[in-house]
Amino acid sequence: MASESPDREHAVAFTLNGEAVRARVPARMHLGDLLRGTFGLTGVHLGCEHGVCGACTILVDGRAVRACLMLGVQADGATVETVEGLTESGRIGDLQDAFHARNALQCGYCTPGMLVTAAELLADETAAASREEIRAVISGNYCRCTGYHAIVDAIATTAEARRNRRETAE
Amino acid sequence: MSTDPGGLTFLDRPNSYIGRSVPRPNARRLLEGRGTYVDDVPAARLAHVAFLRSPHAHARILSIETDAARAMPGVIAIVTGPELARVCTPWIGVLGHFKGLRSAPQYALAPERVTWVGEPFCAVVARSRAEAEDALAAIEVAFEPLPAVVEMETALDPETPAIHPDLGDNLAFERVLDVGEVDAAFRDAAVVVEETFRFGRHTGVCLEPRAILADWAPADGLLTVHHSFQAPHMMQDILCKHLSLHEGAVRVICKDVGGSFGIKVHIYPDEMATCALALMLKRPVKFVADRLESFQSDIHARDHRVAARMAFSAEGDILAIDMDDLTGIGPYSVYPRTSAVEANQVVNLTGGPYRHRHYRARARVVLQNKAPTCQYRAVGHPIATMVAEGLVDLGAARLGLDPLALRERNVIPDDAYPCAGVSGIKLEKLSHQAALAKLKAMMGYDALRAEQAVLREQGVHRGIGLAAFIEITNPSAAFYGVGGARISSQDGCTVRLDPQGGVVAAISVTEQGQGTEGIIAQIVATATGVPMDKVRVVSGDTQATPYGGGTWASRGAGIGGEAAWQAGKALRENVVAVAGAILQADPRSLDMRDGAVVDAATGAERMTLAELGRIVYFRPDTLPPGVQPEFVATRHYVPKDYPFAFTNGVQASYVEVDPQTGFVRLLKHWCVEDCGTVLNPLLVDEQIRGGIVQGIGGALFEHCLYDADGQLQNGSMADYLVPMACEMPDIEVAHVVSATASSEIGAKGAGEAGTAGAPAAVVNAINDALRPFGARVSRQPVTPEVVLEAMGLI
């Protein structure tokens, strides 16, 4: 098979933060660069571009993925949500409030990825969300500023508040 | 504690925010992904630069063939070292008060010789970063490899070649301090313990990589530089100097900065080159380090080997310390702070909590062909603390004394201040005894010792480690200014009352996430009586803020905060004077509280600030004759009584060591520290925790590994271990408050404390756990391999 130029562009269409979008994407461009460069979603932060730090974490079809480990062309047909979309929808408002109240961020660079990872955990109503489990779930999101302690507190507080709301509703 | 003109201390002003856990106003947008880091700044006609970096630790550049690369799509320019040197002059990282410190001229792009793996020597500017990298791959370079100086232990041997032949040898700096009668003290001691401590090289790993966007607008005569950096005015000054521009022609903006920790306060060749390229090309040029180049080109730190001994009396008094520190700093002393500061701090700080009077320390700083090292969070502190605290624990074991009791016995008593430490440092007020007492209660020390003993019987090997430390904060001009470095130790704040009664505060200290803007808003709101949500803080812009040093060495709260306090008070005086003229009241009978001018005695509202603003700004014709309102005030501050505000603290770690695998599990960590007035416990506590986790990183995980040829072996985040949430313990933080009398708000710094003490606490805990095996570790990071080696199992 003839090798393809890494610059060859492909047409993609997907749902981004609730809106139908399309773009022409060079084959080698990762989804993080596509979201930041083409769509201006600068809340997707690039920390390492080899899938370790977690700063670029987004939701693709409801699952947390690394935007730097997925090619832009792979988004074709998918539903993609970034911190901007999650904020606008109000779905993580309680989590963001808890992070704010607890100062569970300092420089804020890891924060979007950390919130998205926590959002996935909290969306699972069966998750226990103990401190230990929270620490395990966010262990792919690197934070250099906080001692993680406040982040664990904020996620645990949110998990408990949501649990209480569910129980009250029942 | 000083009082304000209204007779109230800042703590009991009616609307004081000081000491309260107020959330940071600027955190909201970061939580919504709306921060503006350098890579988020839009620019028309933006070009991207990528650098060709040395694959050799040391080599001569024979030729650079760029023709094929120049013809590639998107390429705008390819610039080599000699070409760039016509625009950007070289620099030498020395300080006048470090006698004998030597380095060599360093260029933005190495013109003829490369001296470490990762040193940039050629730049490609293209329409996209990807195209610039494509072109890099098409450049052909011929090198003549030269012998590499890798090991600091042999760097001074006569047969080792000098990295810079003009210097003659590889000794960059040497300092010897000899106080008291050290030899006699050791001769007469009942117990002498000694150890050689090794500290692995590690680095900052800021989550946002270094980034700079420079835009030269010839028509404006303005170079605008967006920079992920801690000291905008310093960068402005240095750009002017080396690009031959007037300071009015350079504007440096540091908006959101994604972590810094001292990494982003140095002059980096690639960043200087980016600015020079913008001048050459007359268009915006951006450089964002990728993670692989961050590991090769960010400054490293902590590459030390310290041989040390400590003398004790039979009763357990520390009599003397004798130590020898050898450190490798890479091929250049980093500009403008120099790479000799870390070793100098080790000499100043080792044994700092204790009252011994005999101290000898030698520090030698040597050049090597590895990435340059320089100041990183808690410069020198973790080394000094580990050396002293490791020896104290050895002494306690030999004397058969409890390690906490031995520390209680030897720390400088809380009622002994002011006094001088044995290295000559001036100590205003420390609180070791109170901190130890608080820690002991907080961690339930006696119960924990009992639990440890029971578990040990059951084959569970847990250890308790302690570390007392001192910390340098609030540096005055004695730090850099006296050495000739143009680094400001003073900071300023301008406060302005606007028509609706809101306040804008422009401050020269900067925000990298530690909460600078938050505490400045708290202080200004308290000083002016304007509600905090009506205070907007501006920072990180050389054109919009007073001149100052920025944020480094834990100076934001203590120096920037005091400037803000003084500016806020001055504004309040101005405003109340005008209100008095309007209300025909004695200004001394008035105050500003909760957004209004009130009667100071009763608190009754006389007029709102919005009404006052309306009159002053829109109907000044109605003001009494002779009243000229100044609703803006600027104040600057620099500490003068002491060269530094020393702070203190003590940390404890509880760990479990698996004797089969050598794995260390962190169970719990405690810290008691004294940063003077605690402005915002929410911010201080998590900053302390963050510092502790960085210290734990150095103690257990982080290590820049080089092979014998000077190749970095683990320069990626997948290979270089950083602490993640699952490995970290919960961390309890508490405070003792000894406010500094040098300022009215009394704040000292807190940024270094966590990192200063954590490694020693963790390593001492590991050694406590290993005691039944007759094993101990003294090399950081303490990997499972190090533990198993110490136990003689491998």
Coordinates of C-alpha atoms in Angstrom, one line a residue, chain B residues 364-786:
Chain B
R364 CA 31.8 23.1 45.7
V365 CA 29.8 23.8 42.5
V366 CA 31.1 22.0 39.4
L367 CA 30.3 22.2 35.7
Q368 CA 29.2 19.1 33.8
N369 CA 27.7 18.3 30.4
K370 CA 24.1 17.7 31.6
A371 CA 21.1 20.1 31.5
P372 CA 21.8 23.2 33.6
T373 CA 20.4 23.2 37.1
C374 CA 19.2 26.3 39.0
Q375 CA 16.6 27.4 41.5
Y376 CA 13.6 25.1 41.9
R377 CA 11.1 25.3 44.8
A378 CA 12.7 25.4 48.2
V379 CA 16.2 26.0 46.8
G380 CA 18.7 24.0 48.9
H381 CA 16.2 23.5 51.7
P382 CA 15.4 19.8 51.2
I383 CA 19.1 19.0 51.0
A384 CA 20.0 21.0 54.2
T385 CA 17.1 19.5 56.0
M386 CA 17.8 15.9 55.0
V387 CA 21.5 16.2 56.0
A388 CA 20.7 17.6 59.5
E389 CA 17.6 15.6 60.2
G390 CA 19.2 12.4 59.0
L391 CA 22.1 13.0 61.3
V392 CA 19.8 13.9 64.2
D393 CA 18.0 10.6 63.8
L394 CA 21.3 8.7 63.7
G395 CA 22.3 10.5 66.8
A396 CA 19.0 9.6 68.6
A397 CA 19.5 6.0 67.7
R398 CA 23.1 6.0 69.0
L399 CA 22.1 7.8 72.2
G400 CA 19.1 5.7 72.8
L401 CA 16.8 8.8 72.8
D402 CA 13.5 9.5 71.3
P403 CA 14.0 11.4 68.0
L404 CA 11.2 13.9 68.9
A405 CA 12.6 14.5 72.4
L406 CA 16.1 15.0 70.9
R407 CA 14.8 17.7 68.7
E408 CA 12.9 19.3 71.5
R409 CA 16.1 19.4 73.5
N410 CA 18.2 21.0 70.7
V411 CA 16.0 23.5 68.8
I412 CA 16.6 27.2 69.4
P413 CA 14.1 28.1 72.2
D414 CA 11.1 30.1 71.2
D415 CA 12.1 32.9 73.7
A416 CA 15.7 33.2 72.3
Y417 CA 14.8 35.5 69.5
P418 CA 15.9 37.7 67.8
C419 CA 19.2 35.9 67.4
A420 CA 21.6 34.7 64.8
G421 CA 21.9 31.1 63.5
V422 CA 25.3 29.5 63.5
S423 CA 25.8 30.2 59.8
G424 CA 25.3 33.9 60.5
I425 CA 21.7 34.2 59.4
K426 CA 19.6 36.6 61.3
L427 CA 16.5 35.1 62.8
E428 CA 13.7 37.5 63.9
K429 CA 11.2 35.1 65.5
L430 CA 10.8 31.3 65.1
S431 CA 8.7 28.9 66.9
H432 CA 10.3 25.4 66.9
Q433 CA 9.2 24.5 70.4
A434 CA 5.6 25.4 69.8
A435 CA 5.6 23.7 66.4
L436 CA 7.0 20.5 67.9
A437 CA 4.4 20.5 70.6
K438 CA 1.6 21.0 68.2
L439 CA 2.9 18.3 65.9
K440 CA 3.2 15.9 68.7
A441 CA -0.4 16.4 69.7
M442 CA -1.7 16.5 66.2
M443 CA -0.2 13.2 65.1
G444 CA -0.8 11.5 68.4
Y445 CA 2.9 10.7 68.6
D446 CA 3.0 8.5 71.6
A447 CA 0.0 6.4 70.5
L448 CA 1.6 6.1 67.0
R449 CA 4.8 4.8 68.5
A450 CA 2.9 2.3 70.5
E451 CA 1.0 1.1 67.4
Q452 CA 4.3 0.9 65.5
A453 CA 5.7 -1.4 68.1
V454 CA 2.7 -3.7 68.2
L455 CA 2.7 -4.0 64.4
R456 CA 6.4 -4.6 64.2
E457 CA 5.8 -7.7 66.4
Q458 CA 3.3 -8.8 63.8
G459 CA 5.8 -8.4 60.9
V460 CA 4.3 -5.1 59.7
H461 CA 7.2 -2.6 59.3
R462 CA 6.1 0.9 59.8
G463 CA 8.2 4.0 60.4
I464 CA 7.8 7.4 61.8
G465 CA 10.0 10.2 60.5
L466 CA 10.4 13.7 61.7
A467 CA 12.0 16.8 60.1
A468 CA 12.4 20.2 61.6
F469 CA 13.4 23.0 59.2
I470 CA 13.8 26.6 58.5
E471 CA 12.7 28.4 55.3
I472 CA 13.9 31.5 53.6
T473 CA 11.1 33.9 52.6
N474 CA 10.6 37.6 51.8
P475 CA 14.0 38.1 50.3
S476 CA 15.4 41.7 50.3
A477 CA 17.9 43.1 47.9
A478 CA 20.5 41.1 49.8
F479 CA 19.5 38.1 47.7
Y480 CA 20.4 39.3 44.2
G481 CA 20.5 43.1 44.1
V482 CA 23.8 43.3 46.0
G483 CA 25.3 40.9 43.5
G484 CA 24.5 43.1 40.6
A485 CA 21.5 41.2 39.3
R486 CA 18.7 43.4 38.1
I487 CA 16.1 41.5 40.0
S488 CA 13.7 43.7 42.0
S489 CA 13.2 42.8 45.6
Q490 CA 10.6 45.6 46.1
D491 CA 7.1 45.4 44.9
G492 CA 4.3 47.9 44.4
C493 CA 0.6 48.2 44.3
T494 CA -1.7 50.8 42.8
V495 CA -5.3 51.0 44.1
R496 CA -8.0 53.0 42.3
L497 CA -11.5 53.7 43.4
D498 CA -13.9 53.8 40.5
P499 CA -17.3 55.7 40.2
Q500 CA -19.5 52.8 41.3
G501 CA -17.4 52.2 44.4
G502 CA -15.4 49.3 43.0
V503 CA -11.6 49.1 43.3
V504 CA -9.0 48.1 40.8
A505 CA -5.7 46.9 42.3
A506 CA -2.6 46.6 40.1
I507 CA 0.1 44.6 41.8
S508 CA 3.6 43.7 40.6
V509 CA 3.7 40.2 42.3
T510 CA 2.2 37.6 40.0
E511 CA -0.2 34.7 40.0
Q512 CA 0.8 31.2 39.1
G513 CA -2.0 29.5 40.9
Q514 CA -0.8 30.0 44.5
G515 CA -3.6 32.5 45.0
T516 CA -1.8 35.8 44.7
E517 CA -4.7 37.7 43.2
G518 CA -7.0 36.2 45.8
I519 CA -5.0 37.4 48.8
I520 CA -4.3 40.8 47.3
A521 CA -8.1 41.2 46.8
Q522 CA -8.6 40.2 50.5
I523 CA -6.0 42.6 51.7
V524 CA -7.2 45.5 49.5
A525 CA -10.9 44.9 50.5
T526 CA -9.9 44.9 54.2
A527 CA -7.8 48.0 53.9
T528 CA -10.3 50.0 51.9
G529 CA -13.6 48.7 53.3
V530 CA -14.8 47.8 49.8
P531 CA -16.5 44.3 49.5
M532 CA -14.1 41.7 48.1
D533 CA -16.4 41.0 45.1
K534 CA -16.0 44.7 44.1
V535 CA -12.2 44.4 44.0
R536 CA -10.6 43.5 40.7
V537 CA -6.9 42.6 40.8
V538 CA -4.6 43.1 37.8
S539 CA -1.2 41.4 37.7
G540 CA 1.4 40.1 35.3
D541 CA 1.7 43.0 32.9
T542 CA 4.7 45.3 32.8
Q543 CA 2.6 48.1 31.3
A544 CA -0.2 47.9 33.7
T545 CA 1.4 47.3 37.1
P546 CA 3.9 49.0 39.3
Y547 CA 7.5 47.8 38.9
G548 CA 8.4 44.8 41.0
G549 CA 10.0 41.4 41.4
G550 CA 7.1 39.1 40.6
T551 CA 6.7 35.9 42.5
W552 CA 9.7 33.8 43.7
A553 CA 11.2 32.8 47.0
S554 CA 7.9 33.1 48.8
R555 CA 7.5 36.8 48.6
G556 CA 4.0 37.3 47.2
A557 CA 2.1 37.6 50.5
G558 CA 4.8 39.1 52.6
I559 CA 6.1 41.8 50.2
G560 CA 3.3 42.2 47.6
G561 CA 0.7 41.8 50.3
E562 CA 2.2 44.6 52.4
A563 CA 2.4 46.9 49.4
A564 CA -1.3 46.2 48.8
W565 CA -2.1 46.9 52.4
Q566 CA -0.2 50.2 52.4
A567 CA -1.8 51.3 49.1
G568 CA -5.2 50.3 50.4
K569 CA -4.8 52.3 53.6
A570 CA -3.5 55.3 51.6
L571 CA -6.5 55.2 49.3
R572 CA -8.9 55.0 52.3
E573 CA -7.2 58.1 53.8
N574 CA -7.7 60.0 50.5
V575 CA -11.3 59.0 50.1
V576 CA -12.2 59.7 53.7
A577 CA -10.6 63.2 53.4
V578 CA -12.8 64.0 50.4
A579 CA -15.9 62.6 52.1
G580 CA -15.1 64.7 55.2
A581 CA -15.0 67.8 53.0
I582 CA -18.4 67.0 51.5
L583 CA -20.0 65.9 54.8
Q584 CA -18.4 68.7 56.7
A585 CA -17.0 66.1 59.1
D586 CA -13.6 65.5 60.6
P587 CA -12.0 62.8 58.4
R588 CA -10.7 61.2 61.6
S589 CA -14.3 60.5 62.6
L590 CA -15.0 58.7 59.4
D591 CA -14.1 55.2 58.0
M592 CA -14.8 53.1 55.0
R593 CA -16.7 49.9 55.6
D594 CA -18.8 47.6 53.4
G595 CA -18.7 49.9 50.5
A596 CA -19.7 53.1 52.3
V597 CA -18.3 56.0 54.2
V598 CA -19.4 55.5 57.8
D599 CA -19.2 57.2 61.1
A600 CA -16.1 55.5 62.7
A601 CA -17.6 55.4 66.2
T602 CA -21.1 54.1 65.4
G603 CA -20.7 52.5 62.0
A604 CA -23.7 54.5 60.8
E605 CA -23.6 55.1 57.0
R606 CA -22.9 58.7 55.9
M607 CA -22.7 58.1 52.2
T608 CA -22.1 55.2 49.8
L609 CA -18.9 55.0 47.8
A610 CA -21.0 55.0 44.7
E611 CA -22.5 58.3 45.6
L612 CA -19.0 59.7 46.4
G613 CA -17.7 58.3 43.1
R614 CA -20.6 60.0 41.2
I615 CA -19.8 63.3 42.7
V616 CA -16.0 63.1 42.4
Y617 CA -15.9 61.8 38.8
F618 CA -19.0 63.3 37.2
R619 CA -19.9 66.4 39.3
P620 CA -16.5 67.6 40.6
D621 CA -17.9 71.2 40.1
T622 CA -20.0 70.6 43.2
L623 CA -17.0 69.9 45.4
P624 CA -15.9 72.5 48.0
P625 CA -13.2 74.8 46.7
G626 CA -9.7 73.5 47.1
V627 CA -10.7 69.8 47.2
Q628 CA -8.8 67.9 44.5
P629 CA -9.7 64.2 45.0
E630 CA -7.0 61.5 44.4
F631 CA -8.9 58.3 44.3
V632 CA -5.7 56.4 43.4
A633 CA -2.8 55.5 45.6
T634 CA 0.4 53.6 45.0
R635 CA 2.7 52.2 47.7
H636 CA 5.8 50.1 47.4
Y637 CA 7.4 47.8 50.0
V638 CA 10.6 46.1 50.6
P639 CA 11.7 44.5 53.9
K640 CA 14.5 46.4 55.5
D641 CA 15.0 45.1 59.0
Y642 CA 16.1 41.7 58.0
P643 CA 17.6 40.4 54.8
F644 CA 15.0 37.6 54.8
A645 CA 12.1 36.5 56.9
F646 CA 13.0 33.1 58.1
T647 CA 10.1 30.8 58.8
N648 CA 10.1 27.4 60.4
G649 CA 8.1 24.2 60.6
V650 CA 8.2 20.5 61.4
Q651 CA 6.9 17.6 59.4
A652 CA 6.2 14.0 60.2
S653 CA 5.7 11.0 57.9
Y654 CA 4.2 7.6 58.7
V655 CA 5.1 4.9 56.2
E656 CA 5.0 1.2 55.7
V657 CA 7.9 -0.6 54.0
D658 CA 7.4 -4.0 52.4
P659 CA 10.6 -5.9 53.2
Q660 CA 10.0 -8.3 50.4
T661 CA 9.6 -5.8 47.6
G662 CA 11.1 -2.7 49.0
F663 CA 7.9 -0.7 48.2
V664 CA 7.1 2.2 50.5
R665 CA 3.5 3.0 51.2
L666 CA 2.8 6.5 52.5
L667 CA 0.2 6.3 55.2
K668 CA -0.1 9.8 56.6
H669 CA 1.8 13.1 56.6
W670 CA 1.6 16.0 59.0
C671 CA 3.0 19.5 58.8
V672 CA 3.1 22.3 61.3
E673 CA 4.5 25.5 60.0
D674 CA 4.8 29.2 60.9
C675 CA 4.4 31.6 58.1
G676 CA 3.4 34.5 60.3
T677 CA 0.0 35.9 59.7
V678 CA -2.1 33.3 57.8
L679 CA -3.9 35.4 55.2
N680 CA -6.1 32.6 53.8
P681 CA -5.9 29.1 55.4
L682 CA -7.6 27.5 52.4
L683 CA -4.9 28.7 50.1
V684 CA -1.9 28.3 52.5
D685 CA -2.9 24.7 53.5
E686 CA -3.2 23.4 50.0
Q687 CA 0.0 25.1 49.0
I688 CA 1.8 23.5 51.9
R689 CA 0.3 20.1 50.7
G690 CA 1.4 20.7 47.2
G691 CA 4.9 21.5 48.4
I692 CA 4.9 18.3 50.4
V693 CA 3.9 16.2 47.4
Q694 CA 6.7 17.8 45.4
G695 CA 9.1 17.0 48.2
I696 CA 7.8 13.4 48.3
G697 CA 8.4 13.3 44.5
G698 CA 12.1 14.0 45.1
A699 CA 12.3 11.6 48.0
L700 CA 10.7 8.6 46.3
F701 CA 10.2 8.9 42.6
E702 CA 11.7 11.7 40.6
H703 CA 15.1 11.3 39.0
C704 CA 16.7 12.7 35.8
L705 CA 18.8 9.7 34.9
Y706 CA 21.8 10.1 32.6
D707 CA 24.1 7.5 31.1
A708 CA 27.9 7.7 31.1
D709 CA 27.8 9.6 27.8
G710 CA 25.5 12.3 29.2
Q711 CA 22.3 11.0 27.5
L712 CA 19.1 11.7 29.4
Q713 CA 17.6 8.2 29.9
N714 CA 14.1 9.0 31.1
G715 CA 13.1 12.3 29.5
S716 CA 9.4 11.7 29.1
M717 CA 6.5 11.7 31.5
A718 CA 6.0 8.0 30.9
D719 CA 9.5 7.3 32.2
Y720 CA 10.0 10.0 34.7
L721 CA 7.8 9.3 37.7
V722 CA 5.8 12.1 39.3
P723 CA 3.6 11.7 42.4
M724 CA 0.0 10.8 41.4
A725 CA -3.0 10.8 43.7
C726 CA -3.1 7.1 44.3
E727 CA 0.3 7.1 45.9
M728 CA -0.1 10.2 48.1
P729 CA -1.4 10.2 51.7
D730 CA -3.9 12.5 53.3
I731 CA -1.9 15.4 54.7
E732 CA -2.8 17.3 57.9
V733 CA -1.6 20.9 58.1
A734 CA -1.6 23.2 61.1
H735 CA 0.0 26.5 61.9
V736 CA 1.8 28.4 64.6
V737 CA 1.7 32.2 64.1
S738 CA 4.7 34.4 64.7
A739 CA 3.9 37.5 62.7
T740 CA 6.9 39.4 61.4
A741 CA 7.3 42.8 63.0
S742 CA 8.9 44.1 59.8
S743 CA 5.5 44.7 58.2
E744 CA 2.1 45.6 59.4
I745 CA 0.3 42.5 58.0
G746 CA 3.1 40.3 59.4
A747 CA 3.0 37.7 56.7
K748 CA 6.0 35.6 55.9
G749 CA 6.2 33.1 53.0
A750 CA 4.8 29.6 52.9
G751 CA 5.7 28.3 49.4
E752 CA 8.9 26.4 50.3
A753 CA 7.9 24.8 53.6
G754 CA 6.3 21.7 52.2
T755 CA 9.1 20.8 49.9
A756 CA 11.8 21.8 52.4
G757 CA 10.8 19.2 55.0
A758 CA 9.0 16.4 53.3
P759 CA 11.9 14.4 51.9
A760 CA 13.7 14.2 55.2
A761 CA 10.5 13.2 57.0
V762 CA 9.8 10.4 54.5
V763 CA 13.4 9.1 54.4
N764 CA 13.7 9.2 58.2
A765 CA 10.4 7.3 58.4
I766 CA 11.7 4.7 56.0
N767 CA 14.9 4.3 58.0
D768 CA 12.8 4.0 61.2
A769 CA 10.9 1.2 59.5
L770 CA 14.1 -0.5 58.4
R771 CA 15.8 -0.3 61.8
P772 CA 15.0 -3.9 62.8
F773 CA 16.8 -5.0 59.7
G774 CA 19.9 -3.0 60.5
A775 CA 19.5 -1.2 57.2
R776 CA 19.3 2.4 56.2
V777 CA 19.0 4.4 53.0
S778 CA 20.7 7.7 52.3
R779 CA 20.2 8.1 48.6
Q780 CA 17.2 9.8 47.0
P781 CA 15.0 8.9 45.3
V782 CA 14.5 5.9 47.6
T783 CA 13.2 3.5 45.0
P784 CA 12.4 -0.1 45.9
E785 CA 15.7 -1.0 44.5
V786 CA 17.5 1.3 46.9

